[in-house]
Each structure stands twice: as C-alpha cells, then as structure tokens.
Amino acid sequence: MSLLRIRKPKTRKGKKVLLAREPQLVENARVMLFLDGRKCGGDVKLCMKDLQQLRKPLVKVLSRNNDISPFEDPSSLEFLVQKNDCALFAFGSTSKKRPNNLILGRLFENEILDMVELGIKQYKALPDFKTEKIGTCVKPCLVFNGSKWSQTDELRRLRNLLTDTFQKDNIEAIRLQGIEHVISFTCTEDMTILMRSYKILLKKSGQRTPRIELMEIGPSADFSIRRTKIASEDFYKLSRKQPKELKVTKTKNISRDELGNTHGRIHIGKQELDKIQTRRVKGLKKTPEQKRDNRQKKKELLKVAAKEILIEKEQTKSS
C-alpha cells in the first residue's frame, strides 16, 4: 500500500491556489469545464458554443480533443476537472453509434456525482435567430414544464443538474426590470427534453404591473436521454449537507411576522416597590400645591370622623 505524500506549496501563488481549493463555508460560483471527445462537430459543437455563451464568464474551455469515455473510465475526466478547479463539465462527442452526444455532469469531493448523456435530435443555434439578444452576465429564469420531472429519480436529478448548469451567483433580491431571460425545459410523453430560450419583453398595460411577452431568441434544442449515472442516496445526501455554522438556529422568545419584522419577548421578575428608594428622586417629589391639597383632605377626613364619633356618643346616651 503506497503512502500519499502531501506536497507543501513553495511559492505564495501556489499557497493561494491551494487555499482557494480548500472547503469553504460559502462556496464561490461554480465554473463549468467544456471539453471535446475524439470527434466533435456538427450540432454538438454549436450547442457547446451556445452553452458557453449563456454561462459566461464562469467557463473554461479545452481546445484539444480528448480520448475519454466518461461512462467506462471517468478517472481522466475527473483529473481534468480537478486540475482546472471546476465543479461542472460538458463533454461533447459524435460517433456512428452515438451521434451528436452531449454529456453533462458535476463533481463532489473530486468524484463524479451525477452524469447524464443527452442525444441532440434537433438543434437551432443562436445565430439562426435574427432577433435582439441579451447581455452576457444576465441570470436566466428556469421553467420546468410537465409532471414527469418529479416522477423518477433520473428526471429529478436531471432537473437539479440543469439548475446547477445555468445557475450563476446567488442573489438575495430580484428586480422586475432585471428579469430579461427565461429558459424553458419541457418533458414530453416520449421522454424528449425540449429546451427553448426566450427574451422577456415588458409592455405597457395601463396598470401598475406591465404586460409580459416572450420572444424566442435561441438556442432551441430537442434532447433524448441516452444514459444516466446518478449517485447513491447516501452520497447525494452527503453532498447536500450544510455546515453547522450556516444553519439558522432558533432563538427563544424571538419571532418574525409576515412583513419580516423581529419581535422579542422579555421576561422580568417580580418588582418589590416597597424596597425602592424614591425619597431623594427629584422627579417623584410632590409640589407645594399637592402638599397643600393633601393637608386639606386630611383635615376634612378628620372632621368627618369626629362628627361620626359625636353622633355615636349621643345615640348611646339617649338609649
């Protein structure tokens, strides 16, 4: 059994690279690696170029052809993805047995987590649509049509994989004018994945909310699912595990309402007002008018009490 040697960095740049590859509480945006197989041309080449355009700037492209069979021996593919510090990959190839073949996948702990092989039935590239395009760094809105996406594990993982493929940075707020691009995925009865890309146009409606129209801008593709390789439930659960530092802990006596306001409840012990010293507090001293009124009330009470005593004595004598 060979011992694994840990090579320490000798330069400041090497140390910086190794620190960036270490596990972090908040991960950076995922970079996608594009690489070609033995032969790559036709629709699959156009599809990969359009995917690079949609995912810019989080892409890395290898120009050389690679003699790799991901489903038979994924070790070479894992090495290239790890070397380029990527988490996602797109592998394009074409052959007589599997023409226009596109493989999408992702890694976890330098091992392939999920991998799906798609066959391109029909493809229409971006330049074929003579319409106005969108910017390069626009985040798309993803729509999955059909009930089949939640029926099998393969389709659920494919939906999750497509979400990771087109996801860029995490955002906390959404502006209506910033939603410009939508990508639709439809799963038909014969298990064909229809991918369509639209630009969102905001028109005047005479009201506060605008009227929305969709204009197809490409690319447009029809995919067929050929082969899949999904991770086990334990490995998939491990990849989704979050560190304890990021988990939101519930604090006692603190709640939030529907508007996001924070409400707190404070528990105070019983107050002993008799032991509170209030004589020397200027704010609690009585004014001279209040003292005069109190003296008059005491005199009136004494007079009333004296009259009642005299009346009782007279009644006892008469009896």
PDB file of C-alpha atoms in Angstrom, residues 3 32 74 84 89 104 112 115 123 137 153 165 173 175-176 187 212 220 244 248 280 297 307:
ATOM      1  CA  LEU A   3       1.652   6.231   1.173  1.00  0.00           C
ATOM      2  CA  MET A  32     -18.020  24.768 -15.907  1.00  0.00           C
ATOM      3  CA  PRO A  74     -14.197   8.569 -15.626  1.00  0.00           C
ATOM      4  CA  ASN A  84      -8.901  23.236 -13.829  1.00  0.00           C
ATOM      5  CA  PHE A  89     -18.418  19.802 -17.022  1.00  0.00           C
ATOM      6  CA  LEU A 104     -23.481  16.983 -18.602  1.00  0.00           C
ATOM      7  CA  ILE A 112     -18.471  12.310 -10.279  1.00  0.00           C
ATOM      8  CA  MET A 115     -23.762  12.403 -15.140  1.00  0.00           C
ATOM      9  CA  TYR A 123     -30.794  21.950 -32.852  1.00  0.00           C
ATOM     10  CA  CYS A 137     -23.993  38.224 -17.500  1.00  0.00           C
ATOM     11  CA  ASP A 153     -35.109   9.742  -9.733  1.00  0.00           C
ATOM     12  CA  THR A 165     -25.683  24.220 -15.106  1.00  0.00           C
ATOM     13  CA  ALA A 173     -33.301  40.273  -4.115  1.00  0.00           C
ATOM     14  CA  ARG A 175     -35.732  43.496  -9.574  1.00  0.00           C
ATOM     15  CA  LEU A 176     -38.543  43.239 -12.126  1.00  0.00           C
ATOM     16  CA  CYS A 187     -40.532  16.780 -20.825  1.00  0.00           C
ATOM     17  CA  ILE A 212     -45.273  40.353 -20.408  1.00  0.00           C
ATOM     18  CA  SER A 220     -33.540  25.721 -29.416  1.00  0.00           C
ATOM     19  CA  LYS A 244     -23.285  23.847  11.307  1.00  0.00           C
ATOM     20  CA  VAL A 248     -30.077  29.059  11.277  1.00  0.00           C
ATOM     21  CA  ARG A 280     -34.393  61.575  47.012  1.00  0.00           C
ATOM     22  CA  LYS A 297     -58.086  66.425  52.524  1.00  0.00           C
ATOM     23  CA  LYS A 307     -68.678  64.173  63.692  1.00  0.00           C
TER      24      LYS A 307
END
